Coordinates of C-alpha atoms and ligand atoms in Angstrom, one line a residue:
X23 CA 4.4 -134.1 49.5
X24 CA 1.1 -132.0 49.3
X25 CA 1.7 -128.5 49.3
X26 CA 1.1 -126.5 52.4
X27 CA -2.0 -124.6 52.6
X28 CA -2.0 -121.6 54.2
X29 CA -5.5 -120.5 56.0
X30 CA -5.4 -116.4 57.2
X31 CA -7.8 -116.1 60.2
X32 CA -10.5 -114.4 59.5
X33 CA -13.1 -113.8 62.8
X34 CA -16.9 -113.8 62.2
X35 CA -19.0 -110.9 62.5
X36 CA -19.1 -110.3 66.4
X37 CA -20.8 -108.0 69.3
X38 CA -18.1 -107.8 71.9
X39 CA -16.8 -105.0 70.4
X40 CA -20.0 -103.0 70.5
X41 CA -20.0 -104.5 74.0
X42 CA -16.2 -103.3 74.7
X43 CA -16.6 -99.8 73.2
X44 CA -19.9 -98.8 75.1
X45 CA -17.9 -100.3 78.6
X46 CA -15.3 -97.8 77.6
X47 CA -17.5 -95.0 77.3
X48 CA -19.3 -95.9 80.9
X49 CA -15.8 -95.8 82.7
X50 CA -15.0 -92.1 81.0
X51 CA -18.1 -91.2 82.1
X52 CA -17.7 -92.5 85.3
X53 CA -14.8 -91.1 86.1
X54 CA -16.5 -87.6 85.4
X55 CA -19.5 -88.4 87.4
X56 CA -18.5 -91.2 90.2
X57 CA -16.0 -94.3 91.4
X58 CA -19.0 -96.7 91.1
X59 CA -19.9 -95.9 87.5
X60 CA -16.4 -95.5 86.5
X61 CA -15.7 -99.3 88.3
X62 CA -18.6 -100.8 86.2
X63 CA -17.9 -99.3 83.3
X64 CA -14.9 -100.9 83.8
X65 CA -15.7 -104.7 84.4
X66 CA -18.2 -104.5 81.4
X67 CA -15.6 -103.5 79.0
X68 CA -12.5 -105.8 80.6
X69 CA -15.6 -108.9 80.4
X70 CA -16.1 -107.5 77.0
X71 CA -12.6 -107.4 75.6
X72 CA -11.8 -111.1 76.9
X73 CA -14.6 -112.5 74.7
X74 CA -13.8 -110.1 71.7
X75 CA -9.8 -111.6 72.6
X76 CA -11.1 -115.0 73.0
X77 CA -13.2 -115.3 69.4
X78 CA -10.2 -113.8 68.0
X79 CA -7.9 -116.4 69.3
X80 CA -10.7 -119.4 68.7
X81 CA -9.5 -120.1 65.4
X82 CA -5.9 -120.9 66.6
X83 CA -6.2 -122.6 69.7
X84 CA -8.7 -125.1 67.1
X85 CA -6.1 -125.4 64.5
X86 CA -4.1 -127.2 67.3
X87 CA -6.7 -128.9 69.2
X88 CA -6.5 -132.8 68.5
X89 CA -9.7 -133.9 67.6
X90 CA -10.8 -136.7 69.7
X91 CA -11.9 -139.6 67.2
X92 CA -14.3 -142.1 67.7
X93 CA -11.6 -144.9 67.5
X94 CA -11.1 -144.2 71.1
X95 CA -8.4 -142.9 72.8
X96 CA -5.0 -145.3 71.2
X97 CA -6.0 -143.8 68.0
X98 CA -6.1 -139.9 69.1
X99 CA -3.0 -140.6 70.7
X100 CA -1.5 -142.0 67.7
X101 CA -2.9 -139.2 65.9
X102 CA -1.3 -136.3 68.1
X103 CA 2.2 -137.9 68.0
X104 CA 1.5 -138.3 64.2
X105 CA 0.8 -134.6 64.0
X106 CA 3.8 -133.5 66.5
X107 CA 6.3 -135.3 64.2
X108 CA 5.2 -133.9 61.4
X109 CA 4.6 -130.3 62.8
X110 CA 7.2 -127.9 62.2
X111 CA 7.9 -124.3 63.4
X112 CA 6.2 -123.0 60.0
X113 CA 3.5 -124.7 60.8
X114 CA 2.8 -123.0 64.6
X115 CA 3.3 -119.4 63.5
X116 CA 2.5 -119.3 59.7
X117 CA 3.3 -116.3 57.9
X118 CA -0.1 -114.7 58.0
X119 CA -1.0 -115.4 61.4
X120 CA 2.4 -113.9 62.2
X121 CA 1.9 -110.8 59.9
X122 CA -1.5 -110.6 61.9
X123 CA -0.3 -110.8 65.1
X124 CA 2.3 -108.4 64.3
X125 CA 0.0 -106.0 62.6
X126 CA -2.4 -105.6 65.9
X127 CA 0.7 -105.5 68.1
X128 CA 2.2 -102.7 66.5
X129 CA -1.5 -101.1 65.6
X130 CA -2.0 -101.3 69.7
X131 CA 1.5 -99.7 70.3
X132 CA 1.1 -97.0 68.1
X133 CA -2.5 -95.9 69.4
X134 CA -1.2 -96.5 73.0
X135 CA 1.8 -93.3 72.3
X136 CA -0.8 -91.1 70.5
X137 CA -4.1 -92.0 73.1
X138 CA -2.5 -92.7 76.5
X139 CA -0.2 -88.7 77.1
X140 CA -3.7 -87.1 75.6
X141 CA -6.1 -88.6 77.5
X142 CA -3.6 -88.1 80.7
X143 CA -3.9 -84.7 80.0
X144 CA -7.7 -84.7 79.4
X145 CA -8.4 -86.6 82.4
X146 CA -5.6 -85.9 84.9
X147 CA -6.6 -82.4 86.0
X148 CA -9.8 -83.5 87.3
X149 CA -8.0 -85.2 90.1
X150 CA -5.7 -82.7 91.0
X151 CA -6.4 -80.5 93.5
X152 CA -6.2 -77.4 91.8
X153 CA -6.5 -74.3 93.3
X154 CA -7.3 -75.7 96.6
X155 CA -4.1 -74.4 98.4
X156 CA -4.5 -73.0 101.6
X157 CA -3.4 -68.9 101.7
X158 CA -2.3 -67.1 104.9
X159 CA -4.3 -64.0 104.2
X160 CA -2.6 -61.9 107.5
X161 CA -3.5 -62.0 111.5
X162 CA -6.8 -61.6 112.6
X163 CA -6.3 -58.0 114.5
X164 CA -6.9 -56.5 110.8
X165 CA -10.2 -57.7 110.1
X166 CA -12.5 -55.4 111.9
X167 CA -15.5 -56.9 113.5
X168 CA -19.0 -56.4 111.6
X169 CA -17.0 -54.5 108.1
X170 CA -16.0 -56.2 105.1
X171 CA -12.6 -56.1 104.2
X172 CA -11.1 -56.2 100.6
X173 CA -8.5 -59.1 100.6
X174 CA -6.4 -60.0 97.8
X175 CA -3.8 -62.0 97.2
X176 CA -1.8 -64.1 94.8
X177 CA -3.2 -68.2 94.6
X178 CA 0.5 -69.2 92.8
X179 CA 2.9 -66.6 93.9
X180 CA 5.5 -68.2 91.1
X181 CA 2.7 -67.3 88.9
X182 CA 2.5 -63.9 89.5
X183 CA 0.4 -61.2 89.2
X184 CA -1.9 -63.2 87.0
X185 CA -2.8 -65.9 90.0
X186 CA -4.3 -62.7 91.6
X187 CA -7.8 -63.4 93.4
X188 CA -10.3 -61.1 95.8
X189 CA -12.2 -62.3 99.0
X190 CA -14.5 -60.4 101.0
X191 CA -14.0 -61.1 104.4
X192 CA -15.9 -59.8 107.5
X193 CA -15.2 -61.1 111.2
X194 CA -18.6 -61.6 112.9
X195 CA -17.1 -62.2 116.2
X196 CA -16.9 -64.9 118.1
X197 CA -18.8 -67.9 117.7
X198 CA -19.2 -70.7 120.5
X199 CA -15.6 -69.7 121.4
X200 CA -14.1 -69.3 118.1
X201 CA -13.6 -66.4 115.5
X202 CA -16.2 -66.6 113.1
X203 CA -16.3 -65.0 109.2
X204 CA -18.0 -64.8 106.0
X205 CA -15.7 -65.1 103.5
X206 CA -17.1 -64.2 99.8
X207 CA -16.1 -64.9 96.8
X208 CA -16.1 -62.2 94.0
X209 CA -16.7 -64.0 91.0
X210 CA -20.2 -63.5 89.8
X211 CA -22.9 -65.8 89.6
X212 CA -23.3 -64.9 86.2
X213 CA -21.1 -65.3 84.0
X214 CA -17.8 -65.3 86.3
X215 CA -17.1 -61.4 85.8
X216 CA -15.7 -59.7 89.7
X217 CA -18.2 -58.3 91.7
X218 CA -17.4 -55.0 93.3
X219 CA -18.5 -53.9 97.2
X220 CA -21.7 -51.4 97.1
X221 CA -19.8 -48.6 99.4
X222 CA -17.2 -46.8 99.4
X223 CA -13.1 -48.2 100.7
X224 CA -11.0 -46.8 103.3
X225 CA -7.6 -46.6 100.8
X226 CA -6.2 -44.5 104.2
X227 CA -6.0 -47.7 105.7
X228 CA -4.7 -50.1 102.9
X229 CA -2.6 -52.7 104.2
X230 CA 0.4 -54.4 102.3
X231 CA 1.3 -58.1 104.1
X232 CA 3.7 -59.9 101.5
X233 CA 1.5 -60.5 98.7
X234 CA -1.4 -59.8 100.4
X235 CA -3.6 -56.1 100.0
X236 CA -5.9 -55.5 102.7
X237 CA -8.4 -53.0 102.1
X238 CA -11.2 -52.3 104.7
X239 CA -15.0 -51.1 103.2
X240 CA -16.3 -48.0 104.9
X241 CA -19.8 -49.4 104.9
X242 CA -21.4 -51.3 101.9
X243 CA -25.3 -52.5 101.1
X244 CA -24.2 -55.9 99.8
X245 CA -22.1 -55.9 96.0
X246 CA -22.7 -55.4 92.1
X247 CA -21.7 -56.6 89.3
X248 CA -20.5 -54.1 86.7
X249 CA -21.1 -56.8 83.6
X250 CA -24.7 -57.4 83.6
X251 CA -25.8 -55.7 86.6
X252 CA -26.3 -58.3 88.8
X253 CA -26.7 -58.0 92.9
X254 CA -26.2 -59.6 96.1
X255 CA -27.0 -58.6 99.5
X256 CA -24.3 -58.1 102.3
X257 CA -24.8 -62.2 102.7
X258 CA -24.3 -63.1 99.1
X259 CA -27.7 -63.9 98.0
X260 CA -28.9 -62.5 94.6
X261 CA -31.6 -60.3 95.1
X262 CA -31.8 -58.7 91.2
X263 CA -30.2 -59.3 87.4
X264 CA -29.3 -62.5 86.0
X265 CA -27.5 -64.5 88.3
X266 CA -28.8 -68.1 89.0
X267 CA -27.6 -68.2 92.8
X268 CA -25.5 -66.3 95.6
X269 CA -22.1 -65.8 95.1
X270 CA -19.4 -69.0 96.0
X271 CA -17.6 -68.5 99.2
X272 CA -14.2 -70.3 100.5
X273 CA -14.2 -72.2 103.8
X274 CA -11.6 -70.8 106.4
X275 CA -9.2 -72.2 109.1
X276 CA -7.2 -70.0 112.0
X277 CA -3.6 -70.8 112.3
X278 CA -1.5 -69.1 114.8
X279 CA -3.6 -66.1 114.8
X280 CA -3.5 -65.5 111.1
X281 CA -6.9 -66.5 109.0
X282 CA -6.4 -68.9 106.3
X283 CA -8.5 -69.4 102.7
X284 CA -9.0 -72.8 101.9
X285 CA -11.1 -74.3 99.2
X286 CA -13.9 -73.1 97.1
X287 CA -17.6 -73.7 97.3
X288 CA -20.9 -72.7 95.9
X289 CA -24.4 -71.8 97.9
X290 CA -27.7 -71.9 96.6
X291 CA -28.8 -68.9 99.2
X292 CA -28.1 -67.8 102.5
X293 CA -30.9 -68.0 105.8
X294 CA -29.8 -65.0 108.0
X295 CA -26.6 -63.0 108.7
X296 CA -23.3 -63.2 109.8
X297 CA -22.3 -66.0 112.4
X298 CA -26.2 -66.6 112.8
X299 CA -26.2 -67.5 109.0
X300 CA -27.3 -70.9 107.8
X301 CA -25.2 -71.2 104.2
X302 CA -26.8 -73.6 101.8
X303 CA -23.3 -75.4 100.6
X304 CA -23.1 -77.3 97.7
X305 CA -19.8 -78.0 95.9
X306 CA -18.3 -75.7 93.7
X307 CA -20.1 -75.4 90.0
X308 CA -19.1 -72.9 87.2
X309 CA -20.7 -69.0 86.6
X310 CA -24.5 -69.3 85.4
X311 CA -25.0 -73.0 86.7
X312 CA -27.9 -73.6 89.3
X313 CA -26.7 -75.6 92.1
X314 CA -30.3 -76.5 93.4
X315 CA -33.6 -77.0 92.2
X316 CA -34.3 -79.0 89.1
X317 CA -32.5 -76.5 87.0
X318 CA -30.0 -77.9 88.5
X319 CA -30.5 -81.1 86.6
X320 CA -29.6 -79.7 83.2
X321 CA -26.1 -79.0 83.9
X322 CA -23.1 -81.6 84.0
X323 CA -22.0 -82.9 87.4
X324 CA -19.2 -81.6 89.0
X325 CA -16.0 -83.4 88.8
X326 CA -14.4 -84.5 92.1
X327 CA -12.5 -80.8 93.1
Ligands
FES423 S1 -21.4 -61.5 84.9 FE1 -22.3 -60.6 86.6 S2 -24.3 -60.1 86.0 FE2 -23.4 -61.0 84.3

């Protein structure tokens, strides 16, 4: 009886992983930057990983393909049963291809616990809506037509004091039948610090509606930014200091007569004033980030918000 021989699969030197690895890296970037990148990325590196798989698995599916000899096919056949008598469990799963097998299976397990919660948590938040709850900011009968009222409230009132955010809000009147306003945002262009109003505020006539403040502006030539001295006109546009475009604004909806904030968004300037006012929307990107222009170009895309 001739000892058994026992030969460890070893896989040649192959590309599929190179191929795999850069598919992976397209579908991460993808999902940052679009669907359709994201869905390629994704093909190359599943078509990737089944040849890498495949190559890996060649040796073994050959050790137990019967060779078709030129005797015809009697002789194969004779061959096969040959080999099936004599095969025996050792022979299927050998000790090295099991400690192989083993060894990948629990090297994939293990990376799948540390990997998989930490790039939920990388990637996850990205396609949350965050921050895009909608805020009853009080009736319409306090926002004065043609003045900017100070509005503040809490964005996460089981948050606190610390989800605390400012608008400034003006009602332009009516607009083909409906209410129409500008509703600001006051983080700064910049660098994100809060822009204050250029004028003074009519404290007499504060207004507390749950957790919303309500602060009317006496009269105001546009806002400032105490950090780097940037300013915006009464529209939002920069017109000095370092900031790269006008200040974000939030969209707005009337529900049973109370004005609601709803999301976000950034403008690259503003044509004209108040309801008249063409606003250059683009979605929202982060303090000191063009949003037009081929400036615009040397930032990273915006993540679906
Ligand atoms: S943060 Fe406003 S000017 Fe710099």
């Amino acid at each position: 009886m001739q000892p058994q021989e026992d030969h460890p699969h070893v896989p040649g030197p192959s590309l599929w992983p190179v191929g795999f690895a850069v598919g992976v890296v397209v579908f991460m970037v993808g999902l940052i930057i679009s669907w359709a990148i994201a869905g390629a990325g994704a093909i190359v590196a599943l078509a990737f990983a089944f040849l890498w798989v495949r190559d890996l698995t060649a040796g073994t599916e050959l050790a137990h393909t019967p060779e078709v000899a030129a005797e015809g096919p009697t002789a194969a056949a004779d061959e096969d049963d040959a080999a099936l008598e004599d095969e025996s469990p050792d022979d299927a799963y050998s000790r090295s291809k099991f400690l192989e097998v083993s060894t990948l299976g629990l090297g994939a397990v293990i990376g799948g616990i540390v990997t998989v919660p930490a790039l939920g948590f990388m990637i996850a938040p990205s396609f949350l809506k965050q921050g895009t709850k909608d805020h009853d900011i009080g009736p319409l009968s306090d926002y004065p037509e043609g003045k900017y009222v100070v509005a503040t409230y809490m964005s996460d009132v089981t948050q606190g004091e610390v989800s605390r955010r400012t608008a400034y809000v003006r009602y332009n009147g009516p607009l083909d039948g409906q209410p129409s306003f500008t509703v600001i945002s006051n983080h700064c262009a910049h660098l994100g610090c809060p822009v204050q109003p250029n004028g003074p505020l009519e404290e007499s006539q504060k207004k507390q509606i749950g957790d919303v403040t309500l602060i009317p502006t006496i009269s105001i030539a546009g806002f400032g930014c105490p950090c780097h001295g940037g300013q915006y006109d009464t529209e939002g546009n920069r017109t000095s200091g370092p900031p790269v475009r006008a200040l974000d604004r939030y969209s707005f909806s009337i529900r049973n007569g109370h004005l609601h904030l709803g999301h976000a968004f950034s403008v690259s300037h503003v044509d004209g004033v108040g309801s008249s006012a063409k606003i250059h929307k683009w979605t929202q990107a982060f303090p000191g980030e063009p949003v037009s222009g081929l400036e615009s170009w040397l930032y990273p895309i915006q993540p679906p918000h």
